[in-house]
């Protein structure tokens, strides 16, 4: 048992557990779908022996899961790239907006200062 507080809050731990459960269920669904497809394929080849059916089914399921894994990894990689691009663009837009606001505030201050000096000159 570890001493001190766990750095994860209950909400983060629950979210992680939910994500893990969802991932497990998704993987299981892909596995079951691949097995059904393999059985459908083998059903169209009635000349296969039981051992050949099992071998073909196992090979098909493994290959199908490899393809699915590769597609998911590519999607995750692309999502990471897009996130970096969007974060960089967001930071750039924030900087530009901050510069515009600062310029606007400076312009207002210059106008107010000019108006104050003009008022002092006219009254004084």
Short mmCIF file of N, CA and C in Angstrom, two decimals:
data_model
loop_
_atom_site.label_atom_id
_atom_site.label_comp_id
_atom_site.label_asym_id
_atom_site.label_seq_id
_atom_site.Cartn_x
_atom_site.Cartn_y
_atom_site.Cartn_z
N UNK A 1 0.83 -1.18 0.00
CA UNK A 1 0.00 0.00 0.00
C UNK A 1 0.88 1.24 0.00
N UNK A 2 0.49 2.23 -0.77
CA UNK A 2 1.27 3.46 -0.87
C UNK A 2 0.87 4.42 0.22
N UNK A 3 1.85 5.17 0.67
CA UNK A 3 1.56 6.23 1.64
C UNK A 3 1.14 7.48 0.91
N UNK A 4 0.45 8.37 1.59
CA UNK A 4 0.05 9.63 0.99
C UNK A 4 -1.19 9.48 0.14
N UNK A 5 -1.57 10.60 -0.48
CA UNK A 5 -2.79 10.60 -1.31
C UNK A 5 -2.51 10.10 -2.71
N UNK A 6 -3.48 9.45 -3.26
CA UNK A 6 -3.41 9.01 -4.65
C UNK A 6 -3.56 10.25 -5.53
N UNK A 7 -2.67 10.46 -6.51
CA UNK A 7 -2.77 11.67 -7.33
C UNK A 7 -4.02 11.72 -8.20
N UNK A 8 -4.67 10.58 -8.46
CA UNK A 8 -5.88 10.57 -9.27
C UNK A 8 -7.09 10.82 -8.39
N UNK A 9 -7.99 11.67 -8.85
CA UNK A 9 -9.23 11.88 -8.13
C UNK A 9 -10.18 10.73 -8.44
N UNK A 10 -11.26 10.65 -7.67
CA UNK A 10 -12.24 9.59 -7.91
C UNK A 10 -12.83 9.69 -9.31
N UNK A 11 -13.10 10.91 -9.76
CA UNK A 11 -13.67 11.09 -11.09
C UNK A 11 -12.73 10.64 -12.19
N UNK A 12 -11.44 10.96 -12.04
CA UNK A 12 -10.45 10.53 -13.04
C UNK A 12 -10.31 9.02 -13.04
N UNK A 13 -10.32 8.42 -11.85
CA UNK A 13 -10.20 6.96 -11.74
C UNK A 13 -11.42 6.30 -12.37
N UNK A 14 -12.61 6.84 -12.10
CA UNK A 14 -13.84 6.28 -12.69
C UNK A 14 -13.82 6.42 -14.21
N UNK A 15 -13.37 7.56 -14.69
CA UNK A 15 -13.30 7.79 -16.13
C UNK A 15 -12.32 6.82 -16.78
N UNK A 16 -11.18 6.61 -16.13
CA UNK A 16 -10.20 5.67 -16.66
C UNK A 16 -10.75 4.26 -16.70
N UNK A 17 -11.46 3.88 -15.66
CA UNK A 17 -12.06 2.55 -15.61
C UNK A 17 -13.13 2.41 -16.69
N UNK A 18 -13.92 3.44 -16.87
CA UNK A 18 -14.96 3.41 -17.91
C UNK A 18 -14.32 3.32 -19.30
N UNK A 19 -13.25 4.07 -19.52
CA UNK A 19 -12.55 4.01 -20.81
C UNK A 19 -11.98 2.62 -21.05
N UNK A 20 -11.41 2.03 -20.00
CA UNK A 20 -10.83 0.69 -20.14
C UNK A 20 -11.92 -0.34 -20.43
N UNK A 21 -13.05 -0.23 -19.75
CA UNK A 21 -14.17 -1.15 -19.99
C UNK A 21 -14.71 -0.98 -21.41
N UNK A 22 -14.83 0.27 -21.84
CA UNK A 22 -15.31 0.52 -23.20
C UNK A 22 -14.35 -0.06 -24.23
N UNK A 23 -13.05 0.11 -23.99
CA UNK A 23 -12.05 -0.45 -24.90
C UNK A 23 -12.12 -1.96 -24.96
N UNK A 24 -12.30 -2.59 -23.80
CA UNK A 24 -12.42 -4.05 -23.75
C UNK A 24 -13.64 -4.51 -24.54
N UNK A 25 -14.78 -3.85 -24.32
CA UNK A 25 -16.01 -4.23 -25.02
C UNK A 25 -15.89 -4.01 -26.53
N UNK A 26 -15.23 -2.93 -26.92
CA UNK A 26 -15.02 -2.66 -28.33
C UNK A 26 -14.12 -3.73 -28.96
N UNK A 27 -13.04 -4.08 -28.27
CA UNK A 27 -12.14 -5.13 -28.79
C UNK A 27 -12.88 -6.46 -28.89
N UNK A 28 -13.68 -6.76 -27.88
CA UNK A 28 -14.44 -8.02 -27.89
C UNK A 28 -15.43 -8.03 -29.07
N UNK A 29 -16.07 -6.90 -29.32
CA UNK A 29 -17.03 -6.82 -30.43
C UNK A 29 -16.31 -7.03 -31.76
N UNK A 30 -15.12 -6.44 -31.91
CA UNK A 30 -14.35 -6.64 -33.15
C UNK A 30 -13.94 -8.11 -33.30
N UNK A 31 -13.54 -8.72 -32.21
CA UNK A 31 -13.15 -10.13 -32.24
C UNK A 31 -14.33 -11.01 -32.64
N UNK A 32 -15.48 -10.75 -32.03
CA UNK A 32 -16.68 -11.54 -32.34
C UNK A 32 -17.10 -11.34 -33.80
N UNK A 33 -17.01 -10.11 -34.28
CA UNK A 33 -17.36 -9.83 -35.68
C UNK A 33 -16.41 -10.56 -36.62
N UNK A 34 -15.12 -10.54 -36.31
CA UNK A 34 -14.14 -11.25 -37.15
C UNK A 34 -14.41 -12.75 -37.15
N UNK A 35 -14.77 -13.29 -36.01
CA UNK A 35 -15.07 -14.73 -35.92
C UNK A 35 -16.31 -15.07 -36.75
N UNK A 36 -17.33 -14.22 -36.70
CA UNK A 36 -18.54 -14.46 -37.51
C UNK A 36 -18.20 -14.41 -39.01
N UNK A 37 -17.38 -13.43 -39.39
CA UNK A 37 -17.00 -13.34 -40.80
C UNK A 37 -16.21 -14.57 -41.23
N UNK A 38 -15.33 -15.04 -40.38
CA UNK A 38 -14.54 -16.25 -40.71
C UNK A 38 -15.45 -17.46 -40.84
N UNK A 39 -16.43 -17.59 -39.97
CA UNK A 39 -17.36 -18.72 -40.06
C UNK A 39 -18.19 -18.64 -41.34
N UNK A 40 -18.61 -17.43 -41.70
CA UNK A 40 -19.35 -17.26 -42.95
C UNK A 40 -18.49 -17.66 -44.15
N UNK A 41 -17.22 -17.26 -44.10
CA UNK A 41 -16.30 -17.62 -45.17
C UNK A 41 -16.13 -19.14 -45.26
N UNK A 42 -15.94 -19.77 -44.13
CA UNK A 42 -15.74 -21.22 -44.11
C UNK A 42 -17.02 -21.97 -44.52
N UNK A 43 -18.17 -21.39 -44.22
CA UNK A 43 -19.43 -22.03 -44.60
C UNK A 43 -19.58 -22.09 -46.12
N UNK A 44 -18.93 -21.16 -46.83
CA UNK A 44 -18.98 -21.17 -48.29
C UNK A 44 -17.97 -22.14 -48.91
N UNK A 45 -17.20 -22.80 -48.04
CA UNK A 45 -16.22 -23.79 -48.51
C UNK A 45 -16.46 -25.12 -47.80
N UNK A 46 -17.50 -25.84 -48.20
CA UNK A 46 -17.88 -27.05 -47.49
C UNK A 46 -16.85 -28.18 -47.59
N UNK A 47 -15.91 -28.09 -48.48
CA UNK A 47 -14.91 -29.14 -48.64
C UNK A 47 -13.80 -29.09 -47.57
N UNK A 48 -13.75 -28.01 -46.78
CA UNK A 48 -12.71 -27.90 -45.76
C UNK A 48 -12.95 -28.89 -44.62
N UNK A 49 -11.87 -29.44 -44.10
CA UNK A 49 -11.99 -30.32 -42.93
C UNK A 49 -12.15 -29.46 -41.69
N UNK A 50 -12.51 -30.08 -40.58
CA UNK A 50 -12.68 -29.36 -39.33
C UNK A 50 -11.38 -28.65 -38.92
N UNK A 51 -10.25 -29.35 -39.09
CA UNK A 51 -8.96 -28.75 -38.74
C UNK A 51 -8.66 -27.56 -39.64
N UNK A 52 -8.99 -27.67 -40.92
CA UNK A 52 -8.75 -26.57 -41.84
C UNK A 52 -9.65 -25.37 -41.52
N UNK A 53 -10.88 -25.66 -41.14
CA UNK A 53 -11.81 -24.59 -40.75
C UNK A 53 -11.26 -23.85 -39.54
N UNK A 54 -10.80 -24.59 -38.54
CA UNK A 54 -10.24 -23.97 -37.34
C UNK A 54 -9.00 -23.15 -37.67
N UNK A 55 -8.14 -23.69 -38.54
CA UNK A 55 -6.92 -22.98 -38.91
C UNK A 55 -7.25 -21.70 -39.70
N UNK A 56 -8.15 -21.82 -40.66
CA UNK A 56 -8.54 -20.66 -41.45
C UNK A 56 -9.23 -19.61 -40.57
N UNK A 57 -10.10 -20.05 -39.68
CA UNK A 57 -10.78 -19.13 -38.78
C UNK A 57 -9.77 -18.39 -37.91
N UNK A 58 -8.84 -19.12 -37.32
CA UNK A 58 -7.83 -18.49 -36.47
C UNK A 58 -6.98 -17.50 -37.24
N UNK A 59 -6.56 -17.88 -38.44
CA UNK A 59 -5.75 -16.98 -39.27
C UNK A 59 -6.55 -15.73 -39.64
N UNK A 60 -7.79 -15.92 -40.05
CA UNK A 60 -8.62 -14.78 -40.45
C UNK A 60 -8.83 -13.82 -39.29
N UNK A 61 -9.15 -14.37 -38.12
CA UNK A 61 -9.40 -13.52 -36.95
C UNK A 61 -8.14 -12.74 -36.59
N UNK A 62 -6.99 -13.42 -36.57
CA UNK A 62 -5.74 -12.72 -36.25
C UNK A 62 -5.45 -11.60 -37.24
N UNK A 63 -5.59 -11.91 -38.52
CA UNK A 63 -5.31 -10.91 -39.56
C UNK A 63 -6.28 -9.74 -39.48
N UNK A 64 -7.54 -10.06 -39.29
CA UNK A 64 -8.57 -9.00 -39.20
C UNK A 64 -8.32 -8.10 -38.01
N UNK A 65 -7.95 -8.67 -36.87
CA UNK A 65 -7.65 -7.86 -35.68
C UNK A 65 -6.38 -7.03 -35.88
N UNK A 66 -5.40 -7.58 -36.61
CA UNK A 66 -4.20 -6.80 -36.92
C UNK A 66 -4.54 -5.57 -37.77
N UNK A 67 -5.39 -5.78 -38.77
CA UNK A 67 -5.81 -4.67 -39.63
C UNK A 67 -6.58 -3.63 -38.81
N UNK A 68 -7.49 -4.09 -37.97
CA UNK A 68 -8.27 -3.18 -37.13
C UNK A 68 -7.35 -2.39 -36.20
N UNK A 69 -6.38 -3.08 -35.58
CA UNK A 69 -5.43 -2.42 -34.68
C UNK A 69 -4.64 -1.35 -35.44
N UNK A 70 -4.17 -1.69 -36.64
CA UNK A 70 -3.41 -0.73 -37.43
C UNK A 70 -4.25 0.50 -37.78
N UNK A 71 -5.51 0.27 -38.14
CA UNK A 71 -6.40 1.39 -38.47
C UNK A 71 -6.64 2.28 -37.24
N UNK A 72 -6.86 1.65 -36.10
CA UNK A 72 -7.09 2.43 -34.88
C UNK A 72 -5.84 3.21 -34.48
N UNK A 73 -4.67 2.60 -34.60
CA UNK A 73 -3.43 3.31 -34.27
C UNK A 73 -3.20 4.48 -35.22
N UNK A 74 -3.50 4.29 -36.50
CA UNK A 74 -3.37 5.39 -37.46
C UNK A 74 -4.34 6.52 -37.13
N UNK A 75 -5.55 6.16 -36.72
CA UNK A 75 -6.54 7.16 -36.34
C UNK A 75 -6.08 7.94 -35.10
N UNK A 76 -5.56 7.23 -34.12
CA UNK A 76 -5.07 7.88 -32.90
C UNK A 76 -3.90 8.81 -33.23
N UNK A 77 -3.00 8.35 -34.09
CA UNK A 77 -1.86 9.18 -34.49
C UNK A 77 -2.34 10.44 -35.19
N UNK A 78 -3.27 10.30 -36.11
CA UNK A 78 -3.79 11.46 -36.84
C UNK A 78 -4.52 12.41 -35.91
N UNK A 79 -5.25 11.86 -34.96
CA UNK A 79 -5.95 12.70 -33.99
C UNK A 79 -4.94 13.52 -33.17
N UNK A 80 -3.83 12.91 -32.80
CA UNK A 80 -2.79 13.64 -32.08
C UNK A 80 -2.19 14.75 -32.92
N UNK A 81 -1.96 14.47 -34.21
CA UNK A 81 -1.43 15.50 -35.10
C UNK A 81 -2.41 16.66 -35.24
N UNK A 82 -3.68 16.32 -35.43
CA UNK A 82 -4.70 17.37 -35.56
C UNK A 82 -4.81 18.20 -34.29
N UNK A 83 -4.71 17.53 -33.16
CA UNK A 83 -4.78 18.25 -31.88
C UNK A 83 -3.64 19.25 -31.78
N UNK A 84 -2.42 18.84 -32.13
CA UNK A 84 -1.28 19.75 -32.08
C UNK A 84 -1.49 20.93 -33.04
N UNK A 85 -1.97 20.63 -34.24
CA UNK A 85 -2.21 21.70 -35.21
C UNK A 85 -3.25 22.69 -34.71
N UNK A 86 -4.35 22.17 -34.17
CA UNK A 86 -5.41 23.04 -33.67
C UNK A 86 -4.95 23.84 -32.45
N UNK A 87 -4.18 23.22 -31.57
CA UNK A 87 -3.68 23.95 -30.40
C UNK A 87 -2.73 25.06 -30.82
N UNK A 88 -1.88 24.79 -31.81
CA UNK A 88 -0.96 25.82 -32.30
C UNK A 88 -1.74 26.97 -32.94
N UNK A 89 -2.74 26.64 -33.72
CA UNK A 89 -3.55 27.67 -34.36
C UNK A 89 -4.32 28.48 -33.32
N UNK A 90 -4.86 27.81 -32.31
CA UNK A 90 -5.60 28.48 -31.25
C UNK A 90 -4.68 29.45 -30.51
N UNK A 91 -3.46 29.01 -30.18
CA UNK A 91 -2.51 29.88 -29.49
C UNK A 91 -2.16 31.09 -30.35
N UNK A 92 -1.99 30.86 -31.65
CA UNK A 92 -1.69 31.97 -32.57
C UNK A 92 -2.84 32.97 -32.61
N UNK A 93 -4.06 32.47 -32.69
CA UNK A 93 -5.23 33.36 -32.71
C UNK A 93 -5.38 34.12 -31.39
N UNK A 94 -5.09 33.45 -30.28
CA UNK A 94 -5.16 34.14 -28.97
C UNK A 94 -4.14 35.27 -28.90
N UNK A 95 -2.92 35.01 -29.38
CA UNK A 95 -1.89 36.05 -29.36
C UNK A 95 -2.31 37.24 -30.23
N UNK A 96 -2.85 36.94 -31.42
CA UNK A 96 -3.29 38.01 -32.31
C UNK A 96 -4.42 38.82 -31.67
N UNK A 97 -5.34 38.14 -31.04
CA UNK A 97 -6.45 38.83 -30.39
C UNK A 97 -5.96 39.69 -29.23
N UNK A 98 -5.01 39.16 -28.46
CA UNK A 98 -4.45 39.92 -27.35
C UNK A 98 -3.74 41.17 -27.86
N UNK A 99 -2.99 41.04 -28.95
CA UNK A 99 -2.31 42.19 -29.53
C UNK A 99 -3.31 43.25 -29.98
N UNK A 100 -4.42 42.79 -30.60
CA UNK A 100 -5.44 43.75 -31.07
C UNK A 100 -6.10 44.45 -29.89
N UNK A 101 -6.40 43.71 -28.85
CA UNK A 101 -7.01 44.33 -27.67
C UNK A 101 -6.04 45.32 -27.03
N UNK A 102 -4.77 44.95 -26.93
CA UNK A 102 -3.78 45.85 -26.35
C UNK A 102 -3.66 47.12 -27.19
N UNK A 103 -3.65 46.96 -28.51
CA UNK A 103 -3.58 48.13 -29.39
C UNK A 103 -4.83 49.00 -29.21
N UNK A 104 -5.98 48.38 -29.09
CA UNK A 104 -7.22 49.14 -28.88
C UNK A 104 -7.21 49.89 -27.57
N UNK A 105 -6.74 49.25 -26.51
CA UNK A 105 -6.66 49.91 -25.20
C UNK A 105 -5.69 51.08 -25.27
N UNK A 106 -4.54 50.87 -25.93
CA UNK A 106 -3.56 51.96 -26.08
C UNK A 106 -4.18 53.12 -26.85
N UNK A 107 -4.92 52.82 -27.92
CA UNK A 107 -5.55 53.88 -28.71
C UNK A 107 -6.56 54.65 -27.87
N UNK A 108 -7.34 53.97 -27.07
CA UNK A 108 -8.32 54.63 -26.21
C UNK A 108 -7.59 55.51 -25.19
N UNK A 109 -6.51 54.99 -24.59
CA UNK A 109 -5.76 55.78 -23.62
C UNK A 109 -5.14 57.03 -24.25
N UNK A 110 -4.62 56.89 -25.48
CA UNK A 110 -4.05 58.04 -26.18
C UNK A 110 -5.15 59.08 -26.44
N UNK A 111 -6.30 58.62 -26.88
CA UNK A 111 -7.42 59.55 -27.13
C UNK A 111 -7.86 60.25 -25.85
N UNK A 112 -7.97 59.48 -24.77
CA UNK A 112 -8.37 60.08 -23.49
C UNK A 112 -7.32 61.09 -23.01
N UNK A 113 -6.05 60.73 -23.18
CA UNK A 113 -4.98 61.65 -22.77
C UNK A 113 -5.03 62.92 -23.61
N UNK A 114 -5.23 62.76 -24.91
CA UNK A 114 -5.33 63.92 -25.80
C UNK A 114 -6.52 64.79 -25.44
N UNK A 115 -7.63 64.15 -25.15
CA UNK A 115 -8.83 64.90 -24.76
C UNK A 115 -8.59 65.64 -23.44
N UNK A 116 -7.92 65.00 -22.52
CA UNK A 116 -7.64 65.63 -21.23
C UNK A 116 -6.71 66.84 -21.42
N UNK A 117 -5.64 66.66 -22.22
CA UNK A 117 -4.72 67.77 -22.47
C UNK A 117 -5.45 68.91 -23.18
N UNK A 118 -6.27 68.59 -24.15
CA UNK A 118 -7.02 69.60 -24.88
C UNK A 118 -7.97 70.34 -23.94
N UNK A 119 -8.63 69.59 -23.08
CA UNK A 119 -9.56 70.21 -22.10
C UNK A 119 -8.79 71.12 -21.17
N UNK A 120 -7.61 70.72 -20.72
CA UNK A 120 -6.79 71.54 -19.80
C UNK A 120 -6.33 72.82 -20.52
N UNK A 121 -5.98 72.68 -21.80
CA UNK A 121 -5.53 73.83 -22.55
C UNK A 121 -6.68 74.84 -22.76
N UNK A 122 -7.85 74.33 -23.04
CA UNK A 122 -9.01 75.20 -23.29
C UNK A 122 -9.53 75.85 -22.01
N UNK A 123 -9.40 75.18 -20.86
CA UNK A 123 -9.91 75.73 -19.61
C UNK A 123 -8.84 76.49 -18.86
N UNK A 124 -7.63 76.34 -19.28
CA UNK A 124 -6.64 76.84 -18.42
C UNK A 124 -5.73 77.87 -18.75
#
